[in-house]
């Protein structure tokens, strides 16, 4: 996962003493979390002359007072920019929107719930100065997650990394620092079904990581329930692997071979020994088994066909309703 960089790729302090950092923060019904988040971020950069900050909030169709809260904060703080999407497009689309609009030399997607400590960006910037283009934040321990979420995450990574290309690192969320070149590359990817973890891995670039412990959510509750997580996992797997599509050819071939051998065996047995077998038994088994297999195959083809259909429409990933820029 980590790549080496040579000395002349360092971004020295003398060459760029202040760097502009964009935090990209998707928010969905987070009225009670934006305040604590901004307080902490503002305190963090207070008196830091080496960092010029902008905070791009992407309001992902919240139905509570999130937008009002954000605009109130924008009145106080001109570093706050607010993108208001026209409805709830999901976190991946919200991140995409924020990254297209962010202006910083480095861009850091971060959750608003303070489960990822914003202070870590200083450590990330250190690594960026060493010449890395991507600095991942790796969670050590997932104690704050439920057992079910931990187990399902482990299995997801195991299956994903076995069948999909390229591998995605475990215990790494969207919280990461990316150089402008990386952001431009991501912005250029045309697809509209965006599994960000997969896309982040796909673009590559010189990568390293820093560790952090993940605390409880600051306020509010998780927006990802079982159904959403399941769809998220399916999205990732079908988006970056064609194995589910291809495997049926092999299984089908095996099945045909097996049934041919079985049929030959029965015919030979009747011819040689004259033993009579009740006709309905193998028939029934074969019909139900093959019927089931075909249905599964059709289901998988449907999954991909659906994706092709959606992708063929070339719909934009998100629609911006309005961009509120701070009043200078
Ligand atoms: N989020 C979003 N759109 C959605 C769901 C979530 O923008 O449809 C945001 C949410 O406001 C938060 C981040 O994505 O800033 C991560 O969500 P959450 O903390 O609920 O996820 P978890 O940490 O439980 O995986
Ligand atoms: Mg969270």
CSV table of N, CA, C and O and ligand atoms in Angstrom, one decimal, residues 111 113 115 217, ligand 2:
chain,number,residue,atom,x,y,z
A,111,UNK,N,-15.7,13.1,7.7
A,111,UNK,CA,-17.0,13.0,8.2
A,111,UNK,C,-17.2,14.1,9.2
A,111,UNK,O,-16.3,14.5,9.9
A,113,UNK,N,-19.0,13.8,11.9
A,113,UNK,CA,-19.3,13.3,13.3
A,113,UNK,C,-18.1,13.3,14.2
A,113,UNK,O,-18.2,12.7,15.3
A,115,UNK,N,-15.7,11.4,14.2
A,115,UNK,CA,-15.1,10.1,14.4
A,115,UNK,C,-13.7,10.0,13.9
A,115,UNK,O,-12.9,9.1,14.2
A,217,UNK,N,-19.2,8.5,17.8
A,217,UNK,CA,-19.8,9.7,17.1
A,217,UNK,C,-20.0,10.8,18.1
A,217,UNK,O,-20.4,10.6,19.2
B,2,LIG,MG1,-19.6,8.1,11.4
